[in-house]
N, C-alpha and C. Protein backbone atom coordinates (compact mmCIF):
# COMPACT_ATOMS: atom_id res chain seq x y z
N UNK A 1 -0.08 14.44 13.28
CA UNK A 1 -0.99 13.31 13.41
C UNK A 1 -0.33 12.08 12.80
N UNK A 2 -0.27 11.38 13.48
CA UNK A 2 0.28 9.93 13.01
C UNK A 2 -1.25 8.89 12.45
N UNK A 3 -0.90 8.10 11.72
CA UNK A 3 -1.92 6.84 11.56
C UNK A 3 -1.60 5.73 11.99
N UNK A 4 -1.95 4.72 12.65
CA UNK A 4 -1.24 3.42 12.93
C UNK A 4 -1.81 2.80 11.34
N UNK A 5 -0.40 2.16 10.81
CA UNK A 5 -1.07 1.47 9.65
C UNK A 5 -0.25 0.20 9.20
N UNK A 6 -0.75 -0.43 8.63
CA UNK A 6 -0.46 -2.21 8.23
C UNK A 6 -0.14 -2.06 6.70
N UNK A 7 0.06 -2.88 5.92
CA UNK A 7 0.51 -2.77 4.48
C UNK A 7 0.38 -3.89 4.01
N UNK A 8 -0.39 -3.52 2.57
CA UNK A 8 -0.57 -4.99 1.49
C UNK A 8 0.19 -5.12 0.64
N UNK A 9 0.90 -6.15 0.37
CA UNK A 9 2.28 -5.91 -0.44
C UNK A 9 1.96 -6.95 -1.88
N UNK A 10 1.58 -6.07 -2.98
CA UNK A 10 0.97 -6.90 -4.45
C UNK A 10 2.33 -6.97 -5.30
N UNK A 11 2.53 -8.14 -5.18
CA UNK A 11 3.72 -8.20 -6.37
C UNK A 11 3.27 -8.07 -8.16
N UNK A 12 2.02 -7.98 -8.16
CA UNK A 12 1.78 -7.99 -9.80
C UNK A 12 0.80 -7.07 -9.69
N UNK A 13 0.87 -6.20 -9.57
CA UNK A 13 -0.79 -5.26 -9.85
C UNK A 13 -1.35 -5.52 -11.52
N UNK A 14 -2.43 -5.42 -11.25
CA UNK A 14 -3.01 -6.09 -12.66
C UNK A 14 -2.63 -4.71 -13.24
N UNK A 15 -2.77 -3.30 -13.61
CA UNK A 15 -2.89 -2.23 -14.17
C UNK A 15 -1.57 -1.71 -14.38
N UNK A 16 -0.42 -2.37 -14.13
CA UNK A 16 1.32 -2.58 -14.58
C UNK A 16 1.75 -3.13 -15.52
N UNK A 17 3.05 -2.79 -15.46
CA UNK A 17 3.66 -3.63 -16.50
C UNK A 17 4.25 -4.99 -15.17
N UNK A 18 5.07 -5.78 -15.79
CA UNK A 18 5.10 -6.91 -15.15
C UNK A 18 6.57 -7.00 -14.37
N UNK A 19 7.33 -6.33 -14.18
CA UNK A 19 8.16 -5.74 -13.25
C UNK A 19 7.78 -4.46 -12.15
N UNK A 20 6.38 -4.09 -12.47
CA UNK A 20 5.70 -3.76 -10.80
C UNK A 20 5.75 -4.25 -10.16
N UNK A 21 5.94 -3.84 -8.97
CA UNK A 21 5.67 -3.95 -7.84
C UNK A 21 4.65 -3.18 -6.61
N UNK A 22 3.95 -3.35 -5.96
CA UNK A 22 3.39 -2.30 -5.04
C UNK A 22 3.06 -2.61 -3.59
N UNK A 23 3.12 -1.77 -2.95
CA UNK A 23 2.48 -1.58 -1.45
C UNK A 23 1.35 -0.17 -0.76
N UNK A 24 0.68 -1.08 -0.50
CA UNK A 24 -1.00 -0.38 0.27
C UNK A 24 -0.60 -0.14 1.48
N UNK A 25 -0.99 1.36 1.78
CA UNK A 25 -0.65 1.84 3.31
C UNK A 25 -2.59 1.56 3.31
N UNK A 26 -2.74 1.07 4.84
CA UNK A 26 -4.12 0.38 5.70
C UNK A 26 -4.41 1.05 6.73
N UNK A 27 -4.82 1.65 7.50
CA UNK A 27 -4.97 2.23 8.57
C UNK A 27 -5.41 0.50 9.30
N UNK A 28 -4.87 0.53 10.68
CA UNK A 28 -5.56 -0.86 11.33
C UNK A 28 -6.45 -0.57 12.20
N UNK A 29 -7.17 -1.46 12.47
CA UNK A 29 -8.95 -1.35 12.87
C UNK A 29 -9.07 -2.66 14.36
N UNK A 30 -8.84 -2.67 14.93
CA UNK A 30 -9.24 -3.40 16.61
C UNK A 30 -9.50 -4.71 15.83
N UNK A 31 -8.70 -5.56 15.94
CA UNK A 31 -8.62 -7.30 15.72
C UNK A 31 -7.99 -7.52 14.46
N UNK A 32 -7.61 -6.73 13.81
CA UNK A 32 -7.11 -6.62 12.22
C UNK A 32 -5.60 -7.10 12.24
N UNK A 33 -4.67 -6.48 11.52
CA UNK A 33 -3.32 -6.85 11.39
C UNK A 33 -2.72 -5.53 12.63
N UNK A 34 -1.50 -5.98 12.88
CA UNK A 34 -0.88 -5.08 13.87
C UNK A 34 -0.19 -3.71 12.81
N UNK A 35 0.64 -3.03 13.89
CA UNK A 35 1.35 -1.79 13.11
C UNK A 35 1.87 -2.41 12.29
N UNK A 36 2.34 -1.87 11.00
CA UNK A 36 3.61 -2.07 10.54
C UNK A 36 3.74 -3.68 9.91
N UNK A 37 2.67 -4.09 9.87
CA UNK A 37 2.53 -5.51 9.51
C UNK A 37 2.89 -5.61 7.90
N UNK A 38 3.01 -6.53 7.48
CA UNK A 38 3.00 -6.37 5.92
C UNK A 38 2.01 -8.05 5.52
N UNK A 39 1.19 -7.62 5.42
CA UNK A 39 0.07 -8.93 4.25
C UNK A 39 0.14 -8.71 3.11
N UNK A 40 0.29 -10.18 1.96
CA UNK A 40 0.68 -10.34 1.23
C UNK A 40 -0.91 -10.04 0.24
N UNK A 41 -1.15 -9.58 -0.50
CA UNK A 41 -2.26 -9.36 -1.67
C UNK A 41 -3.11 -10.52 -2.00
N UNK A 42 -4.11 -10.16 -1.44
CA UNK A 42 -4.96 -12.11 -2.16
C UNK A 42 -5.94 -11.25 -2.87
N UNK A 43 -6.01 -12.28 -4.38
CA UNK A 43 -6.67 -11.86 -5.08
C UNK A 43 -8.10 -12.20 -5.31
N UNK A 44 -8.81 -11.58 -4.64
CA UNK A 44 -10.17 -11.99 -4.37
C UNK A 44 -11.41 -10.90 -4.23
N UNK A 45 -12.23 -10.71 -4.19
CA UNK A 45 -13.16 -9.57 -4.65
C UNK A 45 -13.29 -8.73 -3.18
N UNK A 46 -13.16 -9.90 -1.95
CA UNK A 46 -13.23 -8.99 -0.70
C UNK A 46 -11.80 -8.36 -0.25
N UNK A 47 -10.46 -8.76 -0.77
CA UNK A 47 -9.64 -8.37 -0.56
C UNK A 47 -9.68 -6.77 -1.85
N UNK A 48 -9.77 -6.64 -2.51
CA UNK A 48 -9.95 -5.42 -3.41
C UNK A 48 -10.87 -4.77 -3.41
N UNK A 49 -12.15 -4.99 -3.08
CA UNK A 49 -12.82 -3.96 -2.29
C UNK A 49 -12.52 -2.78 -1.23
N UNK A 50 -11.80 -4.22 -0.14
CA UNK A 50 -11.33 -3.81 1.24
C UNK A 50 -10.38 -2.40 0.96
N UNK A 51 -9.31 -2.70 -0.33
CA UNK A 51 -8.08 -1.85 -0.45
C UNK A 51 -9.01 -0.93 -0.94
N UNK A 52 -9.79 -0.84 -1.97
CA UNK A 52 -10.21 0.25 -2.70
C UNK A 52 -11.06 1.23 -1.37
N UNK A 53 -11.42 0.44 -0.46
CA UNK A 53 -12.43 1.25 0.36
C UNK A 53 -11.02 1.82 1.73
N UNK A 54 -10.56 1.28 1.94
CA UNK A 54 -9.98 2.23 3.02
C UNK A 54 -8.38 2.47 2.55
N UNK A 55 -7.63 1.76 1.60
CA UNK A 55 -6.49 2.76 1.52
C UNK A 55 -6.12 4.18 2.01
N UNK A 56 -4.76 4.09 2.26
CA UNK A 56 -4.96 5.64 2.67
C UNK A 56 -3.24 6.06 1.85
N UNK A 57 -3.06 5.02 1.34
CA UNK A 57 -1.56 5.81 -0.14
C UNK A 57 -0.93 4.38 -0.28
N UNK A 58 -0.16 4.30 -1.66
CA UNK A 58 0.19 3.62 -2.33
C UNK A 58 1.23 4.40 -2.92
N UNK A 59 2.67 2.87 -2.75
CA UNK A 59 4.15 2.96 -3.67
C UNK A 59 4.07 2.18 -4.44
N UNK A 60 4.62 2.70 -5.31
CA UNK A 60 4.71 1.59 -6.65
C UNK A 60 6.57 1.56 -7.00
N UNK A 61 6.83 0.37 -7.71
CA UNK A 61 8.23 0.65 -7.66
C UNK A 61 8.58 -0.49 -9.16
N UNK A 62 9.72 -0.07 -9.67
CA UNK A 62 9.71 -1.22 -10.92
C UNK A 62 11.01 -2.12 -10.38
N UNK A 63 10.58 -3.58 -10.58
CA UNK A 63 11.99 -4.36 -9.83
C UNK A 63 12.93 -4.57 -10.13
N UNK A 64 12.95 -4.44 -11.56
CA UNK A 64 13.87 -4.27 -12.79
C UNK A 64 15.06 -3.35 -12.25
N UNK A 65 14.60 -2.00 -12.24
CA UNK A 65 15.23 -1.10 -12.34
C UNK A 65 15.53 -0.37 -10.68
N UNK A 66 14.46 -0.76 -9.30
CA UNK A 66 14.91 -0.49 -8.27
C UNK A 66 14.43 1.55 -8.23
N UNK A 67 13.24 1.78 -9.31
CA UNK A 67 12.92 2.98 -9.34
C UNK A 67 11.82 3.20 -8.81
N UNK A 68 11.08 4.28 -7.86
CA UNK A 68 9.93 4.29 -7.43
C UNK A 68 9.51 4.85 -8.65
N UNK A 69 8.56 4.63 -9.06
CA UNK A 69 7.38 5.32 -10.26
C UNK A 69 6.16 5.89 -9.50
N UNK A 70 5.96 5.76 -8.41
CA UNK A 70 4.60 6.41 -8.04
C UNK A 70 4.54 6.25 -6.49
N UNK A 71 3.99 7.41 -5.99
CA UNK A 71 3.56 7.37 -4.15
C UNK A 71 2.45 8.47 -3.96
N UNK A 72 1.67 7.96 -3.77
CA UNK A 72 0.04 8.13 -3.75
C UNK A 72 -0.35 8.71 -2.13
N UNK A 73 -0.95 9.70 -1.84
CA UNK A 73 -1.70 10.14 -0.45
C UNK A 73 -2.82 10.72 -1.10
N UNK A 74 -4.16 10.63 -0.72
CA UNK A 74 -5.04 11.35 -0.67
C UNK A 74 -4.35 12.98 -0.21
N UNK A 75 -4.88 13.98 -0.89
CA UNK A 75 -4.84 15.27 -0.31
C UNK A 75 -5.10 15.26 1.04
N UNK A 76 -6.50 14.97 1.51
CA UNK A 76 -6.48 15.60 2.52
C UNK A 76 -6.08 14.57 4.40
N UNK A 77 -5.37 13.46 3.48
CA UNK A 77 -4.11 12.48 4.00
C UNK A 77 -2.85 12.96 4.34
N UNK A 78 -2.41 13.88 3.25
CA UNK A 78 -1.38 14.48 3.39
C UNK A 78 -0.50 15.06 4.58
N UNK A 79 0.98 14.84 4.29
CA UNK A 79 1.62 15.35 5.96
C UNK A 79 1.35 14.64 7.24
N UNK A 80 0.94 13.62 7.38
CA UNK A 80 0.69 12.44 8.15
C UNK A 80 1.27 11.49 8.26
N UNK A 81 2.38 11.25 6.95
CA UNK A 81 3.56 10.41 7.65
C UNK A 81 3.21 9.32 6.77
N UNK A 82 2.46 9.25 6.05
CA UNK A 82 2.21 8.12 5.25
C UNK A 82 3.04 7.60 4.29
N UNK A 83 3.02 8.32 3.51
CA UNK A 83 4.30 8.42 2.36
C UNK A 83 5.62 8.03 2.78
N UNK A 84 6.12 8.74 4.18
CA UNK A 84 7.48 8.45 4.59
C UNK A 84 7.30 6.49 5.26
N UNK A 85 5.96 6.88 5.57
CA UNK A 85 5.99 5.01 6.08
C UNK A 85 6.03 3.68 5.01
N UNK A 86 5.52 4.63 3.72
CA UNK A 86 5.59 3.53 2.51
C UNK A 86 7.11 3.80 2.57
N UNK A 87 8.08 5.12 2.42
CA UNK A 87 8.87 4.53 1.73
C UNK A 87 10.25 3.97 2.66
N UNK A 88 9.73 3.86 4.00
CA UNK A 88 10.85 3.43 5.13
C UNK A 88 10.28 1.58 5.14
């Protein structure tokens, strides 16, 4: 099973240290962003809702150092290609 999905790309996540970095895998929805898109993080209460309500996995990476620290799928997300799409 594939997902078609778009990506939010937060250069400062508030809950980091300050050489985080991160990107939101999105599933896309009919008029939304295309495949493979990348939108930039606006910090605003409907934009963090939006992520908290449909994410479907998250990379985290430190810029410093060029290390992933974290890649996030829901369990039952899993094996869907998500993960490999954050990290391609």
């Amino acid at each position: 099973m594939s997902i078609p999905l778009f990506f939010v790309y937060n250069p400062k996540p508030s809950n980091a240290f300050l050489s985080s970095r991160e990107l939101v895998a999105m599933p896309c929805r009919p008029g939304g962003p295309r495949e493979r898109e990348i939108r930039p993080y606006v910090a605003d209460s409907d934009c963090r809702e939006d992520i908290a309500r449909h994410q479907v996995g998250a990379m985290r990476w430190d810029d410093t150092t060029a290390k992933v620290t974290m890649i996030y799928v829901p369990p039952a997300l899993r094996r869907t290609g998500i993960a490999t799409a954050l990290w391609r």
